[in-house]
């Protein structure tokens, strides 16, 4: 392996120190701790783990965490009424709803239902619109984490060839806007790129590679350009082991920087969620 490991934990430690200071300022202005309501719908062991890590992180940062676990059968109108009650609850500064949702609930409608001022994930159309215009109020947590990892390499993204693989609404699409804002020449590959067998062709020129698909070893190590920065967002369980979307060993021989899975993007996303809680609380002070 010649690549340097781009680890999320040390960056998360630094970010949490910054958040702690902001929490203390916001707490004195609000006369209460900033508070997040996390909504879990249905039982899902992976979601349980994610909520546990959110609750732990919130407690470390002196942020109040309300965990609401609802039945997977909750009708959409009842869920939206519950979200309304949180929107109107002055104790609650930010809302997070765990995805994926049961099939009978429309995630786009749900994102619209969360107050844009309490939107911990930055997925309300008003917040995405602000991101589009380069005036982000709140940035979706995973793309924000990816940008922090890229920043930690010290490499200026201006004019760099960046390729994102995966065009999801929560990762690939908002990330493309953040990279464009840094003047990276940004290409987004998706399922149709893969179907035409063109992903490797795009990666030939990629100085920055971000993969967020959720398919183990989708990206072959030999496709990575010498000296590239590789951020592997994917999380896949293979033989009881967590792996990313990139063939790590081979890619690490060619890349200059590469994120481990686990230990890359993951440790940062919860910290970014907490940063968004504090920013939402500040918005409500205005
Ligand atoms: P998602 O909503 O399922 O999106 C996956 C995207 O990949 C979709 O846009 C899909 O396109 C595209 N895709 C499917 N097959 C492809 C192919 N062969 N080539 C290129 N693109 C392809 O998933 P997500 O929420 O973005 O998450 C992606 C992965 O990142 C998952 O493994 C997830 O667990 C992980 N993740 C990790 C973190 C973290 O904190 N570490 C945070 C978020 C997500 P279509 O929709 O058109 O099929």
Short mmCIF file of C-alpha atoms and ligand atoms in Angstrom, two decimals:
data_model
loop_
_atom_site.label_atom_id
_atom_site.label_comp_id
_atom_site.label_asym_id
_atom_site.label_seq_id
_atom_site.Cartn_x
_atom_site.Cartn_y
_atom_site.Cartn_z
CA UNK A 1 0.00 0.00 0.00
CA UNK A 2 1.41 3.39 -0.91
CA UNK A 3 -1.67 5.55 -0.25
CA UNK A 4 -2.03 7.57 2.94
CA UNK A 5 -5.08 6.62 4.97
CA UNK A 6 -7.71 9.34 5.07
CA UNK A 7 -9.33 8.61 8.42
CA UNK A 8 -12.47 10.25 9.72
CA UNK A 9 -11.88 9.85 13.46
CA UNK A 10 -9.14 12.46 14.01
CA UNK A 11 -11.09 14.99 11.94
CA UNK A 12 -14.26 14.17 13.91
CA UNK A 13 -12.40 14.82 17.19
CA UNK A 14 -11.39 18.29 15.96
CA UNK A 15 -14.88 19.08 14.70
CA UNK A 16 -16.46 17.94 17.97
CA UNK A 17 -14.17 20.32 19.88
CA UNK A 18 -15.43 23.16 17.69
CA UNK A 19 -19.06 22.07 18.13
CA UNK A 20 -18.65 21.89 21.93
CA UNK A 21 -17.70 25.58 22.04
CA UNK A 22 -20.69 26.52 19.89
CA UNK A 23 -23.04 24.39 22.01
CA UNK A 24 -21.99 26.26 25.11
CA UNK A 25 -22.64 29.66 23.44
CA UNK A 26 -26.00 28.54 22.04
CA UNK A 27 -27.05 26.98 25.36
CA UNK A 28 -26.56 30.23 27.19
CA UNK A 29 -28.48 32.18 24.53
CA UNK A 30 -31.36 29.68 24.40
CA UNK A 31 -31.33 29.11 28.18
CA UNK A 32 -31.53 25.41 27.36
CA UNK A 33 -29.44 22.80 25.57
CA UNK A 34 -29.84 22.58 21.77
CA UNK A 35 -32.16 19.64 21.15
CA UNK A 36 -32.54 17.16 18.33
CA UNK A 37 -35.51 14.85 17.82
CA UNK A 38 -34.48 11.65 16.01
CA UNK A 39 -37.36 9.71 14.50
CA UNK A 40 -36.99 5.98 13.84
CA UNK A 41 -39.76 4.20 11.98
CA UNK A 42 -39.89 0.45 12.40
CA UNK A 43 -37.28 -2.00 13.68
CA UNK A 44 -33.99 -2.24 11.89
CA UNK A 45 -30.76 -3.38 13.59
CA UNK A 46 -28.58 -1.10 11.41
CA UNK A 47 -30.75 1.91 12.33
CA UNK A 48 -30.55 0.93 16.03
CA UNK A 49 -26.74 1.13 15.80
CA UNK A 50 -26.92 4.51 14.05
CA UNK A 51 -29.28 5.95 16.68
CA UNK A 52 -27.04 4.64 19.46
CA UNK A 53 -24.06 6.45 17.99
CA UNK A 54 -26.10 9.66 17.54
CA UNK A 55 -27.29 9.54 21.16
CA UNK A 56 -23.72 8.94 22.40
CA UNK A 57 -22.31 11.78 20.28
CA UNK A 58 -25.07 14.17 21.40
CA UNK A 59 -24.38 13.35 25.04
CA UNK A 60 -20.61 13.95 24.57
CA UNK A 61 -21.44 17.38 23.11
CA UNK A 62 -24.08 18.34 25.68
CA UNK A 63 -26.83 18.27 23.07
CA UNK A 64 -30.22 16.92 24.18
CA UNK A 65 -31.40 13.92 22.16
CA UNK A 66 -35.04 12.86 21.95
CA UNK A 67 -35.35 9.42 20.36
CA UNK A 68 -38.84 8.67 18.99
CA UNK A 69 -39.40 5.10 17.83
CA UNK A 70 -42.59 4.69 15.78
CA UNK A 71 -44.30 1.63 14.33
CA UNK A 72 -43.45 0.66 10.73
CA UNK A 73 -47.22 0.58 10.12
CA UNK A 74 -47.81 4.22 11.06
CA UNK A 75 -50.04 5.80 8.36
CA UNK A 76 -48.38 8.64 6.44
CA UNK A 77 -50.87 11.27 7.71
CA UNK A 78 -50.19 10.26 11.31
CA UNK A 79 -46.45 10.45 10.77
CA UNK A 80 -46.79 13.91 9.23
CA UNK A 81 -48.98 15.02 12.16
CA UNK A 82 -46.23 13.80 14.50
CA UNK A 83 -43.60 15.72 12.50
CA UNK A 84 -45.85 18.82 12.76
CA UNK A 85 -45.93 18.44 16.53
CA UNK A 86 -42.11 18.41 16.56
CA UNK A 87 -41.99 21.39 14.16
CA UNK A 88 -44.20 23.31 16.60
CA UNK A 89 -42.39 22.18 19.74
CA UNK A 90 -40.18 25.08 20.84
CA UNK A 91 -37.99 22.72 22.87
CA UNK A 92 -36.94 20.90 19.65
CA UNK A 93 -34.37 22.72 17.49
CA UNK A 94 -33.71 20.06 14.83
CA UNK A 95 -35.34 16.98 13.33
CA UNK A 96 -33.81 13.86 11.85
CA UNK A 97 -35.82 11.04 10.28
CA UNK A 98 -34.02 7.77 9.59
CA UNK A 99 -34.13 6.48 6.00
CA UNK A 100 -35.13 4.25 4.32
CA UNK A 101 -38.81 4.67 5.11
CA UNK A 102 -41.47 1.95 4.85
CA UNK A 103 -42.77 1.73 1.27
CA UNK A 104 -46.11 3.45 2.04
CA UNK A 105 -44.37 6.69 3.09
CA UNK A 106 -43.12 9.14 0.46
CA UNK A 107 -39.66 10.38 1.48
CA UNK A 108 -39.84 13.49 -0.72
CA UNK A 109 -43.14 14.54 0.88
CA UNK A 110 -41.62 13.86 4.27
CA UNK A 111 -38.59 16.07 3.59
CA UNK A 112 -40.98 18.88 2.59
CA UNK A 113 -42.90 18.39 5.81
CA UNK A 114 -39.95 19.06 8.12
CA UNK A 115 -39.60 22.76 8.96
CA UNK A 116 -36.68 24.09 6.84
CA UNK A 117 -35.37 25.79 9.98
CA UNK A 118 -35.26 22.47 11.87
CA UNK A 119 -33.98 20.36 8.98
CA UNK A 120 -30.95 18.53 10.49
CA UNK A 121 -30.19 16.77 7.21
CA UNK A 122 -30.57 19.72 4.86
CA UNK A 123 -32.95 17.82 2.57
CA UNK A 124 -35.91 20.25 2.58
CA UNK A 125 -36.28 21.68 -0.97
CA UNK A 126 -35.73 25.21 0.40
CA UNK A 127 -32.38 24.15 1.88
CA UNK A 128 -31.39 22.22 -1.24
CA UNK A 129 -32.29 25.34 -3.26
CA UNK A 130 -29.96 27.44 -1.11
CA UNK A 131 -27.22 24.83 -1.65
CA UNK A 132 -27.84 25.06 -5.41
CA UNK A 133 -27.27 28.82 -5.31
CA UNK A 134 -24.06 28.46 -3.25
CA UNK A 135 -25.76 29.98 -0.16
CA UNK A 136 -26.16 26.81 1.88
CA UNK A 137 -27.95 27.20 5.19
CA UNK A 138 -27.57 23.55 6.17
CA UNK A 139 -25.57 20.97 4.21
CA UNK A 140 -26.54 17.27 3.99
CA UNK A 141 -24.35 15.37 6.49
CA UNK A 142 -22.62 12.80 4.27
CA UNK A 143 -21.59 15.23 1.46
CA UNK A 144 -20.43 17.64 4.16
CA UNK A 145 -18.30 14.86 5.72
CA UNK A 146 -16.80 14.02 2.32
CA UNK A 147 -15.83 17.67 1.80
CA UNK A 148 -14.14 17.71 5.23
CA UNK A 149 -12.13 14.60 4.31
CA UNK A 150 -11.05 16.20 1.03
CA UNK A 151 -10.09 19.39 2.88
CA UNK A 152 -7.94 17.35 5.28
CA UNK A 153 -5.69 16.24 2.40
CA UNK A 154 -4.67 19.90 1.96
CA UNK A 155 -5.18 19.56 -1.78
CA UNK A 156 -6.84 22.48 -3.56
CA UNK A 157 -9.82 21.22 -5.57
CA UNK A 158 -9.74 24.15 -8.03
CA UNK A 159 -9.68 22.71 -11.56
CA UNK A 160 -9.28 19.12 -10.34
CA UNK A 161 -11.00 16.30 -12.22
CA UNK A 162 -13.53 14.85 -9.79
CA UNK A 163 -15.68 11.80 -10.47
CA UNK A 164 -18.59 10.81 -8.23
CA UNK A 165 -20.00 7.31 -8.70
CA UNK A 166 -23.62 7.18 -7.47
CA UNK A 167 -26.25 9.90 -7.94
CA UNK A 168 -28.45 9.50 -4.87
CA UNK A 169 -30.35 12.50 -3.54
CA UNK A 170 -28.68 12.22 -0.15
CA UNK A 171 -25.04 11.79 -1.30
CA UNK A 172 -24.06 12.04 -4.98
CA UNK A 173 -26.28 14.91 -6.14
CA UNK A 174 -25.64 17.37 -3.27
CA UNK A 175 -21.94 16.46 -3.33
CA UNK A 176 -21.75 17.42 -7.02
CA UNK A 177 -22.92 20.95 -6.06
CA UNK A 178 -20.33 21.24 -3.29
CA UNK A 179 -17.52 20.12 -5.62
CA UNK A 180 -18.66 22.54 -8.33
CA UNK A 181 -18.60 25.32 -5.77
CA UNK A 182 -14.89 24.55 -5.30
CA UNK A 183 -14.43 24.68 -9.09
CA UNK A 184 -13.64 20.98 -9.39
CA UNK A 185 -14.51 19.69 -12.87
CA UNK A 186 -17.21 17.33 -11.72
CA UNK A 187 -18.56 14.22 -13.46
CA UNK A 188 -21.34 12.09 -11.98
CA UNK A 189 -21.42 8.42 -13.01
CA UNK A 190 -24.55 6.38 -12.33
CA UNK A 191 -26.26 3.17 -13.19
CA UNK A 192 -26.42 3.98 -16.92
CA UNK A 193 -22.68 4.77 -16.97
CA UNK A 194 -22.09 1.33 -15.44
CA UNK A 195 -24.47 -0.36 -17.87
CA UNK A 196 -22.53 1.11 -20.81
CA UNK A 197 -19.25 -0.06 -19.20
CA UNK A 198 -17.93 3.52 -19.14
CA UNK A 199 -17.17 4.01 -15.42
CA UNK A 200 -13.52 2.91 -15.83
CA UNK A 201 -13.11 5.34 -18.73
CA UNK A 202 -14.26 8.28 -16.59
CA UNK A 203 -12.06 7.22 -13.69
CA UNK A 204 -8.94 7.24 -15.91
CA UNK A 205 -8.79 11.03 -15.51
CA UNK A 206 -10.17 11.31 -11.98
CA UNK A 207 -7.89 13.04 -9.49
CA UNK A 208 -10.68 12.89 -6.91
CA UNK A 209 -12.92 9.80 -6.74
CA UNK A 210 -15.97 9.52 -4.50
CA UNK A 211 -17.96 6.29 -4.63
CA UNK A 212 -21.40 6.03 -2.99
CA UNK A 213 -23.34 3.11 -4.41
CA UNK A 214 -23.52 0.28 -1.87
CA UNK A 215 -22.02 -2.53 -3.92
CA UNK A 216 -18.88 -4.30 -2.70
CA UNK A 217 -15.87 -4.07 -5.02
CA UNK A 218 -17.82 -2.25 -7.74
CA UNK A 219 -14.77 -0.08 -8.44
CA UNK A 220 -11.71 -2.06 -9.47
CA UNK A 221 -8.39 -0.96 -8.00
CA UNK A 222 -6.79 -0.88 -11.45
CA UNK A 223 -9.31 1.83 -12.53
CA UNK A 224 -7.86 4.33 -10.05
CA UNK A 225 -5.49 6.95 -11.49
CA UNK A 226 -2.02 7.14 -9.89
CA UNK A 227 -2.03 9.79 -7.14
CA UNK A 228 -5.84 10.11 -6.87
CA UNK A 229 -7.76 10.86 -3.68
CA UNK A 230 -10.30 8.07 -3.11
CA UNK A 231 -13.27 8.50 -0.77
CA UNK A 232 -15.25 5.29 -0.42
CA UNK A 233 -18.67 6.03 1.08
CA UNK A 234 -20.16 2.57 0.50
CA UNK A 235 -20.83 0.23 3.38
CA UNK A 236 -21.36 -3.44 2.54
CA UNK A 237 -21.36 -6.50 4.76
CA UNK A 238 -19.39 -9.35 3.18
CA UNK A 239 -18.77 -12.54 5.22
CA UNK A 240 -19.48 -10.63 8.44
CA UNK A 241 -16.95 -7.96 7.53
CA UNK A 242 -17.69 -4.37 6.50
CA UNK A 243 -16.22 -3.33 3.16
CA UNK A 244 -16.67 -0.36 0.84
CA UNK A 245 -17.45 -0.10 -2.87
CA UNK A 246 -13.78 0.13 -3.94
CA UNK A 247 -11.30 -2.77 -4.13
CA UNK A 248 -9.24 -1.37 -1.29
CA UNK A 249 -5.90 -3.23 -1.56
CA UNK A 250 -5.43 -2.63 -5.29
CA UNK A 251 -6.72 0.95 -5.16
CA UNK A 252 -4.41 1.78 -2.25
CA UNK A 253 -1.38 0.79 -4.38
CA UNK A 254 -2.25 3.56 -6.84
CA UNK A 255 -4.00 6.30 -4.84
CA UNK A 256 -2.28 9.06 -2.89
CA UNK A 257 -5.06 9.06 -0.28
CA UNK A 258 -7.78 6.54 0.45
CA UNK A 259 -10.48 6.27 3.11
CA UNK A 260 -10.73 3.00 5.05
CA UNK A 261 -14.12 1.28 5.44
CA UNK A 262 -15.07 1.39 8.23
CA UNK A 263 -13.35 4.46 9.67
CA UNK A 264 -13.49 6.93 6.77
CA UNK A 265 -16.70 8.83 6.14
CA UNK A 266 -18.70 7.07 8.88
CA UNK A 267 -17.14 8.67 11.99
CA UNK A 268 -17.77 12.11 10.53
CA UNK A 269 -21.44 11.90 9.56
CA UNK A 270 -22.78 11.87 13.12
CA UNK A 271 -20.53 14.81 14.05
CA UNK A 272 -21.89 16.68 11.00
CA UNK A 273 -25.45 15.93 12.07
CA UNK A 274 -24.68 17.50 15.47
CA UNK A 275 -23.09 20.50 13.77
CA UNK A 276 -26.34 20.92 11.81
CA UNK A 277 -28.33 20.76 15.08
CA UNK A 278 -26.31 23.66 16.49
CA UNK A 279 -26.67 25.61 13.25
CA UNK A 280 -30.44 25.02 13.29
CA UNK A 281 -30.60 26.24 16.90
CA UNK A 282 -28.70 29.39 15.87
CA UNK A 283 -31.19 30.00 13.03
CA UNK A 284 -34.00 29.93 15.54
CA UNK A 285 -32.25 32.61 17.58
CA UNK A 286 -32.34 35.04 14.66
P1 LIG B 1 -28.74 4.78 -2.58
O1 LIG B 1 -29.76 5.80 -2.27
O2 LIG B 1 -29.11 3.34 -2.74
O3 LIG B 1 -27.98 5.27 -3.88
C1 LIG B 1 -27.05 4.48 -4.57
C2 LIG B 1 -26.81 5.14 -5.90
O4 LIG B 1 -25.93 4.35 -6.68
C3 LIG B 1 -28.08 5.33 -6.69
O5 LIG B 1 -28.08 6.64 -7.18
C4 LIG B 1 -27.97 4.29 -7.79
O6 LIG B 1 -28.58 4.70 -8.98
C5 LIG B 1 -26.46 4.25 -8.00
N1 LIG B 1 -26.00 3.01 -8.63
C6 LIG B 1 -26.52 1.77 -8.54
N2 LIG B 1 -25.75 0.91 -9.23
C7 LIG B 1 -24.76 1.63 -9.78
C8 LIG B 1 -23.65 1.33 -10.61
N3 LIG B 1 -23.44 0.07 -11.03
N4 LIG B 1 -22.82 2.32 -10.98
C9 LIG B 1 -23.03 3.58 -10.54
N5 LIG B 1 -24.06 3.95 -9.75
C10 LIG B 1 -24.91 2.97 -9.39
O7 LIG B 1 -27.60 4.80 -1.48
P2 LIG B 1 -26.94 6.04 -0.66
O8 LIG B 1 -27.81 6.39 0.46
O9 LIG B 1 -26.45 7.09 -1.59
O10 LIG B 1 -25.68 5.25 -0.07
C11 LIG B 1 -24.71 4.65 -0.91
C12 LIG B 1 -23.78 3.81 -0.05
O11 LIG B 1 -23.15 4.68 0.89
C13 LIG B 1 -24.47 2.73 0.79
O12 LIG B 1 -23.60 1.65 0.92
C14 LIG B 1 -24.66 3.41 2.14
O13 LIG B 1 -24.71 2.47 3.20
C15 LIG B 1 -23.40 4.23 2.21
N6 LIG B 1 -23.51 5.42 3.07
C16 LIG B 1 -22.58 5.57 4.02
C17 LIG B 1 -22.60 6.67 4.85
C18 LIG B 1 -21.56 6.84 5.90
O14 LIG B 1 -21.76 7.60 6.82
N7 LIG B 1 -20.43 6.16 5.79
C19 LIG B 1 -23.61 7.62 4.70
C20 LIG B 1 -24.54 7.47 3.67
C21 LIG B 1 -24.48 6.35 2.85
P3 LIG B 1 -30.14 4.36 -9.28
O15 LIG B 1 -30.91 4.92 -8.12
O16 LIG B 1 -30.39 5.08 -10.54
O17 LIG B 1 -30.17 2.87 -9.36
#
